[in-house]
CSV table of N, CA and C and ligand atoms in Angstrom, one decimal:
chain,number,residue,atom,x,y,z
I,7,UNK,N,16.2,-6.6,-13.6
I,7,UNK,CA,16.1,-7.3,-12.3
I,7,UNK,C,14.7,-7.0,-11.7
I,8,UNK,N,14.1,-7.9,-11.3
I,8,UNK,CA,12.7,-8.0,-10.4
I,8,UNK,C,12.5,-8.3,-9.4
I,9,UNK,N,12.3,-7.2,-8.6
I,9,UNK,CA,12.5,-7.8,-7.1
I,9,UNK,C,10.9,-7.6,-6.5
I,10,UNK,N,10.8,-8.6,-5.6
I,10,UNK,CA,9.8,-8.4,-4.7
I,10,UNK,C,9.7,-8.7,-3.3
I,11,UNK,N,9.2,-8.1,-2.4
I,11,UNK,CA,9.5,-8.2,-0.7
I,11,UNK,C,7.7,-9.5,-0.9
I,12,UNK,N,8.1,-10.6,-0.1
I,12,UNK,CA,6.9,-11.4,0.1
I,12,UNK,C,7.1,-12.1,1.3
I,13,UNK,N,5.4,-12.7,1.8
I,13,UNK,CA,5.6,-13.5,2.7
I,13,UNK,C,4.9,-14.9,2.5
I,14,UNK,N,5.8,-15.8,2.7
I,14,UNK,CA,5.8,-17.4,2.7
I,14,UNK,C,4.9,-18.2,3.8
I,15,UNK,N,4.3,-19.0,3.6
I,15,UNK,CA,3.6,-19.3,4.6
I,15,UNK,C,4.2,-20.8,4.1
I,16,UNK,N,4.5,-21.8,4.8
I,16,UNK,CA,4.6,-23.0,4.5
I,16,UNK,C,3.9,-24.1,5.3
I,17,UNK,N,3.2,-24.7,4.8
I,17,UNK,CA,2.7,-26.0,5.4
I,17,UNK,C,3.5,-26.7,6.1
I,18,UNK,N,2.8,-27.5,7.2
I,18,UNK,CA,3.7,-28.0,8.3
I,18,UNK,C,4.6,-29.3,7.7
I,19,UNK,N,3.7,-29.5,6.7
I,19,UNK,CA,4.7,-30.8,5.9
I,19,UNK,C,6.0,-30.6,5.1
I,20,UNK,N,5.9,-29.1,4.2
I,20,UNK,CA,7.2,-28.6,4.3
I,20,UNK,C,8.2,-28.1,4.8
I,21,UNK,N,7.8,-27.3,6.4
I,21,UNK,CA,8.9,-27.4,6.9
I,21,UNK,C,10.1,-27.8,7.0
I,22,UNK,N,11.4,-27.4,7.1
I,22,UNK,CA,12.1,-27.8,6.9
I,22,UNK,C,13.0,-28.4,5.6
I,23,UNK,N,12.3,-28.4,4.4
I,23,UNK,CA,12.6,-28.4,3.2
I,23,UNK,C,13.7,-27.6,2.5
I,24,UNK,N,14.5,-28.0,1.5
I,24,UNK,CA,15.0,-26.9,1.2
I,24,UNK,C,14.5,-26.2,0.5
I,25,UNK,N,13.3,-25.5,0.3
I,25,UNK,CA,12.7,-25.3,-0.8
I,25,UNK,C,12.9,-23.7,-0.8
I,26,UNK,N,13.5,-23.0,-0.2
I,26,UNK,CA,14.3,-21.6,-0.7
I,26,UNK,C,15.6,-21.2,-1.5
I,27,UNK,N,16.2,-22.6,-0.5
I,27,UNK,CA,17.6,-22.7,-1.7
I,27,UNK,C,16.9,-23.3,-3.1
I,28,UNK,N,16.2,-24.0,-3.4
I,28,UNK,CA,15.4,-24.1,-4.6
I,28,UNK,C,15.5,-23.2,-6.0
I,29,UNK,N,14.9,-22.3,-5.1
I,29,UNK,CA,14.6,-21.4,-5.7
I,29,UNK,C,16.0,-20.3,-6.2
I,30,UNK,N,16.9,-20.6,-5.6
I,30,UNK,CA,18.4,-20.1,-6.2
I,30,UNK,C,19.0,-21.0,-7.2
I,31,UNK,N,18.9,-22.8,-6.9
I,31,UNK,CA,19.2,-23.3,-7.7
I,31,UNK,C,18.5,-23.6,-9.1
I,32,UNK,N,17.1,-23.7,-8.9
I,32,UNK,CA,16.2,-24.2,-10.6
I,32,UNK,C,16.0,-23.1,-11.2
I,33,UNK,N,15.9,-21.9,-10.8
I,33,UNK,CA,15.5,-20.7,-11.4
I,33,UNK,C,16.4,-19.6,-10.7
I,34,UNK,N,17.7,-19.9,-10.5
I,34,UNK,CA,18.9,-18.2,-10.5
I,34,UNK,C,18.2,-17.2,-9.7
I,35,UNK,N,17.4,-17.4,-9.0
I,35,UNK,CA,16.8,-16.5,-8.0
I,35,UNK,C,17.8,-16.2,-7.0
I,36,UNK,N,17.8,-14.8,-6.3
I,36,UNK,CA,18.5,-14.2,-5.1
I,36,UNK,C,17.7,-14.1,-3.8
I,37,UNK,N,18.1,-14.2,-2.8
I,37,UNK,CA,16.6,-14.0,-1.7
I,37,UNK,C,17.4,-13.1,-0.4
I,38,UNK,N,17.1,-12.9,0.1
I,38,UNK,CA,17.2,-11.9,1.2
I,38,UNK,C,16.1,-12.5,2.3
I,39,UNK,N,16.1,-13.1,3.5
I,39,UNK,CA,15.5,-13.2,4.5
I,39,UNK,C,15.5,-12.6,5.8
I,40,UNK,N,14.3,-12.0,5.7
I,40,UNK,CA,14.4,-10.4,6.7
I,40,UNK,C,13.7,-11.6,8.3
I,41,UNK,N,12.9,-12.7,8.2
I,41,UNK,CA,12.3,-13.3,9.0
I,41,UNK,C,12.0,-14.5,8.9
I,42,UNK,N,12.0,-15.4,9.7
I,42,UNK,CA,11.8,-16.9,9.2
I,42,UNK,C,11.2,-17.6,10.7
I,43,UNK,N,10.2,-17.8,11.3
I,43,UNK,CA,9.0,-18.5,12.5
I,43,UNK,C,8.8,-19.3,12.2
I,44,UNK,N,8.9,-20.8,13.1
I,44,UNK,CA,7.5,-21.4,13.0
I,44,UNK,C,7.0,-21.6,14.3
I,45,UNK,N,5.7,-21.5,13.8
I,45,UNK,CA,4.6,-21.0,14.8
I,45,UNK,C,4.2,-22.3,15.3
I,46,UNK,N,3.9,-22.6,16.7
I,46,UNK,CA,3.8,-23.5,17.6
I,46,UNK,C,2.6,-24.7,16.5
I,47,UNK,N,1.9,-24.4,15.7
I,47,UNK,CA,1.3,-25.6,15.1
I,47,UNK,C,1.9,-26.4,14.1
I,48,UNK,N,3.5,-25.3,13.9
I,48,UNK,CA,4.5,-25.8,13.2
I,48,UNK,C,4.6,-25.3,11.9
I,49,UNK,N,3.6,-24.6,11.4
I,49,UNK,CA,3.3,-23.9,10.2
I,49,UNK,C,4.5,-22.8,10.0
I,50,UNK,N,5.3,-22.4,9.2
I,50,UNK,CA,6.2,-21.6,9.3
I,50,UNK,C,6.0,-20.5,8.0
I,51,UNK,N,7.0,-19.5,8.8
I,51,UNK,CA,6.5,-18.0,7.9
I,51,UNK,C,8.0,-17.5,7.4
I,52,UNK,N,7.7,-17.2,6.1
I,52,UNK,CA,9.4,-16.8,6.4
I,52,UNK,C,9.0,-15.1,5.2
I,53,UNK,N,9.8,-14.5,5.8
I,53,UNK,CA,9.7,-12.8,5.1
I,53,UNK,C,10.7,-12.5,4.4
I,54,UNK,N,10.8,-12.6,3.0
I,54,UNK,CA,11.7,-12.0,2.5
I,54,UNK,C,11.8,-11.2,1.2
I,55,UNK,N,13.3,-10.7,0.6
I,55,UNK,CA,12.7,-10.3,-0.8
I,55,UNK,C,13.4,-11.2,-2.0
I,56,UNK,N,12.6,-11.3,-3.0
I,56,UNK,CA,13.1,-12.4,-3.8
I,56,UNK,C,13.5,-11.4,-4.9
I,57,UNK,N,14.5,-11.5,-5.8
I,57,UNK,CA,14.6,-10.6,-6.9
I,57,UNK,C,15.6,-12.3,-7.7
I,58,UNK,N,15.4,-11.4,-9.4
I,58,UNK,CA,15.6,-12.1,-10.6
I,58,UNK,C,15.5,-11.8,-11.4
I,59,UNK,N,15.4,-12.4,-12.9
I,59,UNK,CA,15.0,-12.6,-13.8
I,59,UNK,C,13.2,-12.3,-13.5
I,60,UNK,N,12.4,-11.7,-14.7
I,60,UNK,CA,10.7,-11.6,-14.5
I,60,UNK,C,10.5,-13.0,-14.8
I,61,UNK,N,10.7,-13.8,-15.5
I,61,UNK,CA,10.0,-14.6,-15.9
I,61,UNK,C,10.5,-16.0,-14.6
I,62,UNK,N,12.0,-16.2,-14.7
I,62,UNK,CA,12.3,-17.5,-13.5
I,62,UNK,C,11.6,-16.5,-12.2
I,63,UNK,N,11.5,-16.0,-12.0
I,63,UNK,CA,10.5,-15.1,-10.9
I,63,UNK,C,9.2,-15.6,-10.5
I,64,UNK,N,8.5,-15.8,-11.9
I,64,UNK,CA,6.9,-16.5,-12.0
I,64,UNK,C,7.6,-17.9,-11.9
I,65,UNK,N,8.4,-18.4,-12.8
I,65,UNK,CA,8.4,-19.9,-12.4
I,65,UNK,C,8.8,-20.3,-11.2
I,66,UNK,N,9.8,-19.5,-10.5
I,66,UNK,CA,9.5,-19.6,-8.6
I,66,UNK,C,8.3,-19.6,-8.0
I,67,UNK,N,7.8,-18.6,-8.3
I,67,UNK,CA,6.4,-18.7,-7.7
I,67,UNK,C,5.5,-19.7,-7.8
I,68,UNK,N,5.4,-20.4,-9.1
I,68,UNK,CA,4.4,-21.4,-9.8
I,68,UNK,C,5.3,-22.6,-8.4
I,69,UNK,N,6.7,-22.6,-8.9
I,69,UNK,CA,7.2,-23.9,-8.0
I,69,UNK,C,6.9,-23.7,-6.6
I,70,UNK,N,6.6,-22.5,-5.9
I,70,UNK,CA,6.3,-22.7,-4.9
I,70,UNK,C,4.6,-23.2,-4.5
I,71,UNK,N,3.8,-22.6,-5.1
I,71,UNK,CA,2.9,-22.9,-4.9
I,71,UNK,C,2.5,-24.1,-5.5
I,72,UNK,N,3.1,-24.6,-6.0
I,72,UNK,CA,3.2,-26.2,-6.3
I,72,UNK,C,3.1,-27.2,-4.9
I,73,UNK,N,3.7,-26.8,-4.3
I,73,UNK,CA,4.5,-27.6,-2.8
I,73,UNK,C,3.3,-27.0,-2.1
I,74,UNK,N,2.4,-26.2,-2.3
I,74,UNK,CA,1.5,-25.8,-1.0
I,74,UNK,C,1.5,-24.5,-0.7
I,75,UNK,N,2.9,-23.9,-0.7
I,75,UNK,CA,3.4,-22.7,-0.1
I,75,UNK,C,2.2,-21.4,-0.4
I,76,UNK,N,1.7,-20.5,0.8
I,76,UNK,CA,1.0,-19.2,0.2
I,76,UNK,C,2.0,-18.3,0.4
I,77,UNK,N,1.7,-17.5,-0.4
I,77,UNK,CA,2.7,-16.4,-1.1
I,77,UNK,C,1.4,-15.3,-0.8
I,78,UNK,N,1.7,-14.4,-0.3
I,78,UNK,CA,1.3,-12.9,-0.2
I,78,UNK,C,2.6,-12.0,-0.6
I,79,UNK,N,2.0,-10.8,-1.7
I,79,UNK,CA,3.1,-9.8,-1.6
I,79,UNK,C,2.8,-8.8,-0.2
I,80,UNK,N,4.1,-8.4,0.1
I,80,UNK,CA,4.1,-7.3,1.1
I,80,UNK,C,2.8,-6.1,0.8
I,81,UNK,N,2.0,-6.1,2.0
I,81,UNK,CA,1.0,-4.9,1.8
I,81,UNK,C,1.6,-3.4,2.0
I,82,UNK,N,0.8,-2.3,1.0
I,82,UNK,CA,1.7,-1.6,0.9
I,82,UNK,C,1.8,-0.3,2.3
I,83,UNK,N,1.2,-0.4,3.1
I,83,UNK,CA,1.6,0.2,4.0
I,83,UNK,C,1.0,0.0,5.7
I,84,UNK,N,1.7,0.1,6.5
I,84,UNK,CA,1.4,0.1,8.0
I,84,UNK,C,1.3,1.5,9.0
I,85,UNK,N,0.5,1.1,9.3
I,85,UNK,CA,0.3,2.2,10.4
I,85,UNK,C,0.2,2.1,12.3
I,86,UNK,N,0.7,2.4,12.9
I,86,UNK,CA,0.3,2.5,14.0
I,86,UNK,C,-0.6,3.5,14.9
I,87,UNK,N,-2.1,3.0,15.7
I,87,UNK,CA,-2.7,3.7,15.9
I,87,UNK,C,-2.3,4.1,17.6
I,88,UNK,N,-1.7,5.3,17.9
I,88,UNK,CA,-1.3,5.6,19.2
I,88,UNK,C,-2.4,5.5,20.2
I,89,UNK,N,-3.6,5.5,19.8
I,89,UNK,CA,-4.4,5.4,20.7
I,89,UNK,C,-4.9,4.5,21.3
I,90,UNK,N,-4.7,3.4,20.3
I,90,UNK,CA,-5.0,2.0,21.4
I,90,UNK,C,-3.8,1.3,21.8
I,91,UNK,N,-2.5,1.6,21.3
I,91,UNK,CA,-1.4,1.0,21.7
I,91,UNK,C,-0.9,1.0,23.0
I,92,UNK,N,-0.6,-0.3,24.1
I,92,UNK,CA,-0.3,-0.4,25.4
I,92,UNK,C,0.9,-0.5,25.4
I,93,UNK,N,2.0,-0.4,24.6
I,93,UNK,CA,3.4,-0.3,24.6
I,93,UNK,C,3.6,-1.5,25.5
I,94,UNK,N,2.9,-2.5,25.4
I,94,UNK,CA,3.7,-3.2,25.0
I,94,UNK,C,4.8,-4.3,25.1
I,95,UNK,N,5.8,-4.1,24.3
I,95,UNK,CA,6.3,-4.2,23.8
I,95,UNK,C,6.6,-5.7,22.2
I,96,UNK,N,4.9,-6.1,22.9
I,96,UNK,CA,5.4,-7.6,21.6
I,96,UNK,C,6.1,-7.3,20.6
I,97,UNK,N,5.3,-6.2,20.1
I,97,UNK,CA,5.6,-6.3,18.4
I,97,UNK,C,7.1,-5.8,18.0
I,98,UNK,N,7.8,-5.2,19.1
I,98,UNK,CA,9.2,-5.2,18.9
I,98,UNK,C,10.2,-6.4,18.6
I,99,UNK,N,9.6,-7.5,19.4
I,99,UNK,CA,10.4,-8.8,19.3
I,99,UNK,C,10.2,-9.3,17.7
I,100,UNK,N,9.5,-9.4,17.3
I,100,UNK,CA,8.7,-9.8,16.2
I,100,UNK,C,9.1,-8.8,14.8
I,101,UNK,N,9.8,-7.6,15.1
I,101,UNK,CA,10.3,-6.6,13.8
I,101,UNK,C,11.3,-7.1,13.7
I,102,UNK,N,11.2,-7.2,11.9
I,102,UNK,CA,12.8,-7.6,11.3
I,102,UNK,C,13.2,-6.8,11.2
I,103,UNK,N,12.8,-5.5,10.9
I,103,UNK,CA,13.7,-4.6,10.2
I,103,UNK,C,13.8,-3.2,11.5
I,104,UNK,N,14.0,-3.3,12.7
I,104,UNK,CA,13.8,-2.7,13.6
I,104,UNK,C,12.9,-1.4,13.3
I,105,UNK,N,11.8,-1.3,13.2
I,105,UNK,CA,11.0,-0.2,12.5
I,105,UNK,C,10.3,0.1,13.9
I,106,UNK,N,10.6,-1.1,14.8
I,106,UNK,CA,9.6,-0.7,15.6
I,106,UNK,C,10.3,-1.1,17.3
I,107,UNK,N,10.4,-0.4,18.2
I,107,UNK,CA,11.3,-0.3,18.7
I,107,UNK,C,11.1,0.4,20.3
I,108,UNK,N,11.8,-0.1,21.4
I,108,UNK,CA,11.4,0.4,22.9
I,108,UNK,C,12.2,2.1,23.1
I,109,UNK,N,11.7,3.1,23.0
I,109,UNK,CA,12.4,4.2,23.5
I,109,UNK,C,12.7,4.2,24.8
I,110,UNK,N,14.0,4.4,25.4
I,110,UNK,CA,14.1,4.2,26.9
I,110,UNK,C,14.9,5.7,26.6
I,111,UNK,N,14.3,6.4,28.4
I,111,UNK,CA,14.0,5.5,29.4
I,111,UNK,C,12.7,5.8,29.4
I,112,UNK,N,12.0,6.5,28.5
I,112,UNK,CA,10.2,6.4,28.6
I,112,UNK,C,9.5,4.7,28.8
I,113,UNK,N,10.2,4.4,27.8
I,113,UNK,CA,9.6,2.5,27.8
I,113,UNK,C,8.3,3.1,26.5
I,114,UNK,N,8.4,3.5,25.7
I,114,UNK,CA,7.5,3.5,24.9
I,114,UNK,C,7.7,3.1,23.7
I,115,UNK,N,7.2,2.6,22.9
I,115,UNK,CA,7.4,1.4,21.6
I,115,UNK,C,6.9,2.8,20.9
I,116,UNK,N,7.8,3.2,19.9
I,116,UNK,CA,8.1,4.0,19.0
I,116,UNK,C,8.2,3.0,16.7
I,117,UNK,N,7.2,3.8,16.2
I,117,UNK,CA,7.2,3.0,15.0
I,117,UNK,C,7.9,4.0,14.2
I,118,UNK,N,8.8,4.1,13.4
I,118,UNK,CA,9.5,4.6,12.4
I,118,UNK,C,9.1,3.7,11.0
I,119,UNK,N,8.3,3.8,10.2
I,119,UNK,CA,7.9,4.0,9.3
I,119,UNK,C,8.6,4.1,8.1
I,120,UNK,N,9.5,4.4,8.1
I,120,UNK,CA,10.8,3.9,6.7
I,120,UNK,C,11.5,3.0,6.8
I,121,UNK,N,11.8,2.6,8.0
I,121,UNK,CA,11.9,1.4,7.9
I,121,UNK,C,11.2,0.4,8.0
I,122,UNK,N,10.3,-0.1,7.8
I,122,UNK,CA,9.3,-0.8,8.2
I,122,UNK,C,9.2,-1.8,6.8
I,123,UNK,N,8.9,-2.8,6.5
I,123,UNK,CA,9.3,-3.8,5.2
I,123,UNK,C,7.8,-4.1,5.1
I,124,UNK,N,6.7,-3.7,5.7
I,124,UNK,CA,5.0,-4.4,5.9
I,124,UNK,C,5.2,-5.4,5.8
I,125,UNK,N,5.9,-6.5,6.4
I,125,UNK,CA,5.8,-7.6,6.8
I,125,UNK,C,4.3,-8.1,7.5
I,126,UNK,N,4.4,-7.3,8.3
I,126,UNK,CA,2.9,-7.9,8.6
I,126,UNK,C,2.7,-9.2,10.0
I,127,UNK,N,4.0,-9.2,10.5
I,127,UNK,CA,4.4,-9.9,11.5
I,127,UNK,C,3.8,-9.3,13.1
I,128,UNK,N,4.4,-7.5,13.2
I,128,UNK,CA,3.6,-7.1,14.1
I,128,UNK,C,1.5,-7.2,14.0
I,129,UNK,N,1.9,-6.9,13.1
I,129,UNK,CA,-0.4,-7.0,13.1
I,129,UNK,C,-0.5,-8.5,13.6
I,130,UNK,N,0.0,-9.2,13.3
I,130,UNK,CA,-0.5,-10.9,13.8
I,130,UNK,C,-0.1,-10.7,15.3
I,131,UNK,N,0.8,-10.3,16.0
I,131,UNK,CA,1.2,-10.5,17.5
I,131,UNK,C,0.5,-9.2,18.2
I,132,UNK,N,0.1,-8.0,17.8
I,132,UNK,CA,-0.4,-7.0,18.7
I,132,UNK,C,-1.7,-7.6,19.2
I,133,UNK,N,-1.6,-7.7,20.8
I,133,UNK,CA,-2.7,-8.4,21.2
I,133,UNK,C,-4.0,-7.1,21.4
I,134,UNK,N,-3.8,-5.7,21.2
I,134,UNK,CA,-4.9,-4.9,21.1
I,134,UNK,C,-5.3,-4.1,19.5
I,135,UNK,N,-4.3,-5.2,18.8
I,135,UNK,CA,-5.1,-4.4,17.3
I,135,UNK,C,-4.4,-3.0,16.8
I,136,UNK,N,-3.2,-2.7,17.2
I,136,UNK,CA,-2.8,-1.0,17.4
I,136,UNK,C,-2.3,-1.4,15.5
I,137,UNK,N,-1.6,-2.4,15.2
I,137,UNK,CA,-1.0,-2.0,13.8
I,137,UNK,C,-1.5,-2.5,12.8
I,138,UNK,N,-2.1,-1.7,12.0
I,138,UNK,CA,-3.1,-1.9,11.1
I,138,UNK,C,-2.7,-1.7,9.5
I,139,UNK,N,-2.9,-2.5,8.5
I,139,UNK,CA,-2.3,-2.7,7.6
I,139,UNK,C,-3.6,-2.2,6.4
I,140,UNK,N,-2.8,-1.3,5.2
I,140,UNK,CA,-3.8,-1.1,4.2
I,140,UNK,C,-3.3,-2.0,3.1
I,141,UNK,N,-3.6,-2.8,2.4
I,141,UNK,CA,-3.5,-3.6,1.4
I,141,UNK,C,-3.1,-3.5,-0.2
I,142,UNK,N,-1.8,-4.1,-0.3
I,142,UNK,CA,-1.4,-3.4,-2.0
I,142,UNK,C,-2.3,-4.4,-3.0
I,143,UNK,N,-2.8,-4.1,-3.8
I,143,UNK,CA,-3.5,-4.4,-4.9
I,143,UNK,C,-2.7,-4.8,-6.0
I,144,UNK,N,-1.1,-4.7,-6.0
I,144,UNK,CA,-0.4,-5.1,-7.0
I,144,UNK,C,-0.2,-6.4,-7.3
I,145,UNK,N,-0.3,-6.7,-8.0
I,145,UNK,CA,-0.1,-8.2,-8.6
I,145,UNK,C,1.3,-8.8,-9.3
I,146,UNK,N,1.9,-9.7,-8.8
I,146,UNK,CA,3.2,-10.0,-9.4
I,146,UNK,C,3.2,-11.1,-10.5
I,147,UNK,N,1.7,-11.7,-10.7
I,147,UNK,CA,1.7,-12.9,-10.8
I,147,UNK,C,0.7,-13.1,-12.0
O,10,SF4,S1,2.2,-5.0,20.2
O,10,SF4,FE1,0.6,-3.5,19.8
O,10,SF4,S2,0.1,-2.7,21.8
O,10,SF4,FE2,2.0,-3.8,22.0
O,10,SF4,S3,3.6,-2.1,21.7
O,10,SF4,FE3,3.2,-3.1,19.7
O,10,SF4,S4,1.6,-1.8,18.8
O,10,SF4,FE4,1.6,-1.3,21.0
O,11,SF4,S1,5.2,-4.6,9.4
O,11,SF4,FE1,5.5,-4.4,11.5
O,11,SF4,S2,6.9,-6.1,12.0
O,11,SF4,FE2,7.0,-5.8,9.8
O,11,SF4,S3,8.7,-4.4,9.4
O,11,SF4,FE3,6.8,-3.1,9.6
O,11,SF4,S4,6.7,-2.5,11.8
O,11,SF4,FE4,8.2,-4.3,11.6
């Protein structure tokens, strides 16, 4: 079994498609969706993990990227920098995997870090830059 955590970006012309159940039916794929946006230009993001077979795995992927779709794998780790962080609280609305979170009754946005999926959802919404992502170099493809 081959599993991978990715994130989907879909063109606004797909939207709406079924093109994740697809991916269960032409190639036996399983998916798990931790997140799924679309973002006011209509562009939509969806976060999840795909596992399979290795090879219907690549041919999911080839089919997605067929349709447009980008595909990033999950980067391999996040960090939050306490010192520029204003708590906030965007990036809480925005965590799938509640990694990231309001401690009451301080009111302070607390990151736990195991659970955290690097989705990569908070770094796009922190309006001062606090979550900062280092980049996996692994290649699925
Ligand atoms: S969005 Fe950024 S500044 Fe706001 S609570 Fe989260 S990490 Fe802190
Ligand atoms: S990358 Fe950010 S939004 Fe995604 S799971 Fe980790 S803390 Fe939550």
């Amino acid at each position: 079994m081959y599993s991978k955590m990715l994130i989907l970006r879909f063109p606004k012309k797909r939207v709406g498609e079924p093109i994740v159940v697809n991916l269960a039916k032409k190639f036996d794929l399983t998916f798990n969706i931790l997140k799924a946006t679309i973002y006011p230009r209509k562009e939509g993001i969806m976060v999840m993990e795909l596992s399979g077979d290795k090879k219907n795995f690549q041919k999911g992927i080839k089919y997605l990227r067929s349709l447009g779709v980008q595909i990033e794998t999950v980067a391999q780790e996040i960090k939050k920098d306490e010192n520029i962080c204003i708590h906030c609280g965007m990036c809480t609305a925005v965590c799938p995997t509640g990694a990231l979170y309001i401690k009451r009754p301080e009111m302070e946005v607390v990151f736990d870090d195991k659970k955290c999926s690097a989705c990569e959802l908070c770094v796009i919404v922190c309006p001062v830059k606090a979550m900062k992502v280092r980049f996996n170099e692994e290649s699925f493809y």
